Amino acid sequence: MAPPRDLTIRPLSVGGMIDWAVALTVRHFRRLFLAMLLVQAPAFLLARLVAARSGDLLAAAGDPAALAPLAGRAAAAGLGLSAALLVLQFLATALVAGIVAPTLAGGAGLPAPPRRALATGLAALVQL
């Protein structure tokens, strides 16, 4: 078995970024897959729920009196879905940063927990 590749943080070309992302994904595949499953399953279910409720809009399209309350509920559901997906995306970023950060070299001499917290905080800042 070949030794693990060097995954230090440094300026990279586009090809280098792709290689680095693939190497990190291969190294942490099981944990990343489980983390994304925890995030993607609720996101998928929420999107299906909103889509199912939005189907009623088409049935009421010919009647403006019936369409108005349905459109208001669909808009509220869409905003709720957007907020939930934003929270799930933030959770995904924190999970991935927590999984990957301990294996990165070049942490400026910081022990693993502060480096992990720093990586998670920076990822959350980028998300915002």
PDB file of C-alpha atoms in Angstrom:
ATOM      1  CA  MET A   1       0.000   0.000   0.000  1.00  0.00           C
ATOM      2  CA  ALA A   2       1.352   3.427  -0.939  1.00  0.00           C
ATOM      3  CA  PRO A   3       1.963   5.992   1.802  1.00  0.00           C
ATOM      4  CA  PRO A   4      -0.702   8.710   2.129  1.00  0.00           C
ATOM      5  CA  ARG A   5      -0.277  11.712  -0.150  1.00  0.00           C
ATOM      6  CA  ASP A   6       0.903  15.030   1.217  1.00  0.00           C
ATOM      7  CA  LEU A   7      -2.196  17.185   1.808  1.00  0.00           C
ATOM      8  CA  THR A   8      -0.591  20.395   3.051  1.00  0.00           C
ATOM      9  CA  ILE A   9      -2.410  23.670   2.476  1.00  0.00           C
ATOM     10  CA  ARG A  10      -0.739  25.788  -0.229  1.00  0.00           C
ATOM     11  CA  PRO A  11      -1.737  27.717  -3.359  1.00  0.00           C
ATOM     12  CA  LEU A  12      -2.965  25.240  -5.961  1.00  0.00           C
ATOM     13  CA  SER A  13      -3.842  25.218  -9.625  1.00  0.00           C
ATOM     14  CA  VAL A  14      -7.284  24.035 -10.714  1.00  0.00           C
ATOM     15  CA  GLY A  15      -5.914  20.551 -11.380  1.00  0.00           C
ATOM     16  CA  GLY A  16      -4.208  20.565  -7.986  1.00  0.00           C
ATOM     17  CA  MET A  17      -7.479  21.514  -6.279  1.00  0.00           C
ATOM     18  CA  ILE A  18      -9.279  18.644  -7.995  1.00  0.00           C
ATOM     19  CA  ASP A  19      -6.503  16.198  -7.044  1.00  0.00           C
ATOM     20  CA  TRP A  20      -6.561  17.459  -3.451  1.00  0.00           C
ATOM     21  CA  ALA A  21     -10.373  17.154  -3.217  1.00  0.00           C
ATOM     22  CA  VAL A  22     -10.300  13.626  -4.650  1.00  0.00           C
ATOM     23  CA  ALA A  23      -7.504  12.590  -2.268  1.00  0.00           C
ATOM     24  CA  LEU A  24      -9.418  13.936   0.746  1.00  0.00           C
ATOM     25  CA  THR A  25     -12.637  12.273  -0.411  1.00  0.00           C
ATOM     26  CA  VAL A  26     -10.919   8.921  -0.917  1.00  0.00           C
ATOM     27  CA  ARG A  27      -9.166   9.189   2.441  1.00  0.00           C
ATOM     28  CA  HIS A  28     -12.387   9.959   4.360  1.00  0.00           C
ATOM     29  CA  PHE A  29     -15.014   8.389   2.107  1.00  0.00           C
ATOM     30  CA  ARG A  30     -16.996   6.445   4.730  1.00  0.00           C
ATOM     31  CA  ARG A  31     -17.247   9.291   7.219  1.00  0.00           C
ATOM     32  CA  LEU A  32     -18.022  11.864   4.501  1.00  0.00           C
ATOM     33  CA  PHE A  33     -20.672   9.575   2.993  1.00  0.00           C
ATOM     34  CA  LEU A  34     -22.388   9.156   6.363  1.00  0.00           C
ATOM     35  CA  ALA A  35     -22.198  12.894   7.081  1.00  0.00           C
ATOM     36  CA  MET A  36     -23.746  13.749   3.720  1.00  0.00           C
ATOM     37  CA  LEU A  37     -26.403  11.093   4.181  1.00  0.00           C
ATOM     38  CA  LEU A  38     -27.380  12.724   7.478  1.00  0.00           C
ATOM     39  CA  VAL A  39     -27.711  16.049   5.663  1.00  0.00           C
ATOM     40  CA  GLN A  40     -29.097  14.976   2.281  1.00  0.00           C
ATOM     41  CA  ALA A  41     -31.875  12.700   3.542  1.00  0.00           C
ATOM     42  CA  PRO A  42     -33.707  15.471   5.460  1.00  0.00           C
ATOM     43  CA  ALA A  43     -33.077  17.942   2.614  1.00  0.00           C
ATOM     44  CA  PHE A  44     -34.565  15.507   0.096  1.00  0.00           C
ATOM     45  CA  LEU A  45     -37.605  14.834   2.284  1.00  0.00           C
ATOM     46  CA  LEU A  46     -38.228  18.558   2.828  1.00  0.00           C
ATOM     47  CA  ALA A  47     -37.967  19.275  -0.884  1.00  0.00           C
ATOM     48  CA  ARG A  48     -40.392  16.438  -1.695  1.00  0.00           C
ATOM     49  CA  LEU A  49     -42.864  17.729   0.890  1.00  0.00           C
ATOM     50  CA  VAL A  50     -42.800  21.252  -0.546  1.00  0.00           C
ATOM     51  CA  ALA A  51     -43.101  19.907  -4.100  1.00  0.00           C
ATOM     52  CA  ALA A  52     -46.096  17.763  -3.140  1.00  0.00           C
ATOM     53  CA  ARG A  53     -47.871  20.717  -1.556  1.00  0.00           C
ATOM     54  CA  SER A  54     -47.037  22.969  -4.507  1.00  0.00           C
ATOM     55  CA  GLY A  55     -48.864  20.602  -6.849  1.00  0.00           C
ATOM     56  CA  ASP A  56     -52.164  21.924  -5.489  1.00  0.00           C
ATOM     57  CA  LEU A  57     -51.337  25.290  -7.069  1.00  0.00           C
ATOM     58  CA  LEU A  58     -51.825  23.862 -10.550  1.00  0.00           C
ATOM     59  CA  ALA A  59     -55.244  22.484  -9.685  1.00  0.00           C
ATOM     60  CA  ALA A  60     -56.386  25.889  -8.404  1.00  0.00           C
ATOM     61  CA  ALA A  61     -54.811  27.942 -11.216  1.00  0.00           C
ATOM     62  CA  GLY A  62     -58.185  28.637 -12.842  1.00  0.00           C
ATOM     63  CA  ASP A  63     -59.830  29.999  -9.682  1.00  0.00           C
ATOM     64  CA  PRO A  64     -58.157  33.183  -8.329  1.00  0.00           C
ATOM     65  CA  ALA A  65     -60.082  33.029  -5.031  1.00  0.00           C
ATOM     66  CA  ALA A  66     -58.790  29.525  -4.304  1.00  0.00           C
ATOM     67  CA  LEU A  67     -55.310  30.264  -5.651  1.00  0.00           C
ATOM     68  CA  ALA A  68     -54.474  33.162  -3.283  1.00  0.00           C
ATOM     69  CA  PRO A  69     -54.393  31.204   0.007  1.00  0.00           C
ATOM     70  CA  LEU A  70     -52.609  28.282  -1.638  1.00  0.00           C
ATOM     71  CA  ALA A  71     -49.984  30.609  -3.099  1.00  0.00           C
ATOM     72  CA  GLY A  72     -49.407  32.164   0.328  1.00  0.00           C
ATOM     73  CA  ARG A  73     -48.911  28.755   1.917  1.00  0.00           C
ATOM     74  CA  ALA A  74     -46.618  27.664  -0.932  1.00  0.00           C
ATOM     75  CA  ALA A  75     -44.518  30.807  -0.508  1.00  0.00           C
ATOM     76  CA  ALA A  76     -44.258  30.230   3.244  1.00  0.00           C
ATOM     77  CA  ALA A  77     -43.301  26.593   2.654  1.00  0.00           C
ATOM     78  CA  GLY A  78     -40.683  27.679   0.131  1.00  0.00           C
ATOM     79  CA  LEU A  79     -39.165  30.146   2.596  1.00  0.00           C
ATOM     80  CA  GLY A  80     -39.177  27.486   5.304  1.00  0.00           C
ATOM     81  CA  LEU A  81     -37.492  25.055   2.931  1.00  0.00           C
ATOM     82  CA  SER A  82     -34.858  27.656   2.063  1.00  0.00           C
ATOM     83  CA  ALA A  83     -34.127  28.283   5.743  1.00  0.00           C
ATOM     84  CA  ALA A  84     -33.948  24.555   6.498  1.00  0.00           C
ATOM     85  CA  LEU A  85     -31.623  23.949   3.560  1.00  0.00           C
ATOM     86  CA  LEU A  86     -29.366  26.790   4.722  1.00  0.00           C
ATOM     87  CA  VAL A  87     -29.121  25.224   8.168  1.00  0.00           C
ATOM     88  CA  LEU A  88     -28.446  21.792   6.636  1.00  0.00           C
ATOM     89  CA  GLN A  89     -25.769  23.269   4.372  1.00  0.00           C
ATOM     90  CA  PHE A  90     -24.111  24.883   7.395  1.00  0.00           C
ATOM     91  CA  LEU A  91     -24.254  21.530   9.216  1.00  0.00           C
ATOM     92  CA  ALA A  92     -22.698  19.792   6.210  1.00  0.00           C
ATOM     93  CA  THR A  93     -19.855  22.310   6.105  1.00  0.00           C
ATOM     94  CA  ALA A  94     -19.181  21.899   9.819  1.00  0.00           C
ATOM     95  CA  LEU A  95     -19.239  18.088   9.532  1.00  0.00           C
ATOM     96  CA  VAL A  96     -16.886  18.039   6.564  1.00  0.00           C
ATOM     97  CA  ALA A  97     -14.495  20.522   8.176  1.00  0.00           C
ATOM     98  CA  GLY A  98     -14.518  18.480  11.379  1.00  0.00           C
ATOM     99  CA  ILE A  99     -13.734  15.285   9.469  1.00  0.00           C
ATOM    100  CA  VAL A 100     -11.059  16.659   7.154  1.00  0.00           C
ATOM    101  CA  ALA A 101      -9.284  19.277   9.304  1.00  0.00           C
ATOM    102  CA  PRO A 102      -7.428  16.859  11.619  1.00  0.00           C
ATOM    103  CA  THR A 103      -5.606  15.303   8.650  1.00  0.00           C
ATOM    104  CA  LEU A 104      -4.341  18.563   7.177  1.00  0.00           C
ATOM    105  CA  ALA A 105      -0.696  19.430   7.709  1.00  0.00           C
ATOM    106  CA  GLY A 106       0.506  22.972   8.190  1.00  0.00           C
ATOM    107  CA  GLY A 107      -1.753  23.903  11.072  1.00  0.00           C
ATOM    108  CA  ALA A 108       0.759  26.536  12.287  1.00  0.00           C
ATOM    109  CA  GLY A 109       1.751  24.348  15.203  1.00  0.00           C
ATOM    110  CA  LEU A 110      -1.756  24.240  16.651  1.00  0.00           C
ATOM    111  CA  PRO A 111      -2.924  21.007  18.250  1.00  0.00           C
ATOM    112  CA  ALA A 112      -5.785  19.187  16.504  1.00  0.00           C
ATOM    113  CA  PRO A 113      -8.827  20.559  18.458  1.00  0.00           C
ATOM    114  CA  PRO A 114      -8.037  24.274  17.881  1.00  0.00           C
ATOM    115  CA  ARG A 115      -7.155  23.527  14.245  1.00  0.00           C
ATOM    116  CA  ARG A 116     -10.476  21.723  13.821  1.00  0.00           C
ATOM    117  CA  ALA A 117     -12.362  24.599  15.448  1.00  0.00           C
ATOM    118  CA  LEU A 118     -10.520  27.111  13.268  1.00  0.00           C
ATOM    119  CA  ALA A 119     -11.330  25.154  10.094  1.00  0.00           C
ATOM    120  CA  THR A 120     -14.979  24.796  11.079  1.00  0.00           C
ATOM    121  CA  GLY A 121     -15.253  28.491  11.958  1.00  0.00           C
ATOM    122  CA  LEU A 122     -13.656  29.574   8.683  1.00  0.00           C
ATOM    123  CA  ALA A 123     -15.927  27.255   6.703  1.00  0.00           C
ATOM    124  CA  ALA A 124     -18.968  28.691   8.483  1.00  0.00           C
ATOM    125  CA  LEU A 125     -17.763  32.230   7.758  1.00  0.00           C
ATOM    126  CA  VAL A 126     -17.399  31.370   4.075  1.00  0.00           C
ATOM    127  CA  GLN A 127     -20.944  29.955   4.112  1.00  0.00           C
ATOM    128  CA  LEU A 128     -22.360  33.219   5.449  1.00  0.00           C
TER     129      LEU A 128
END
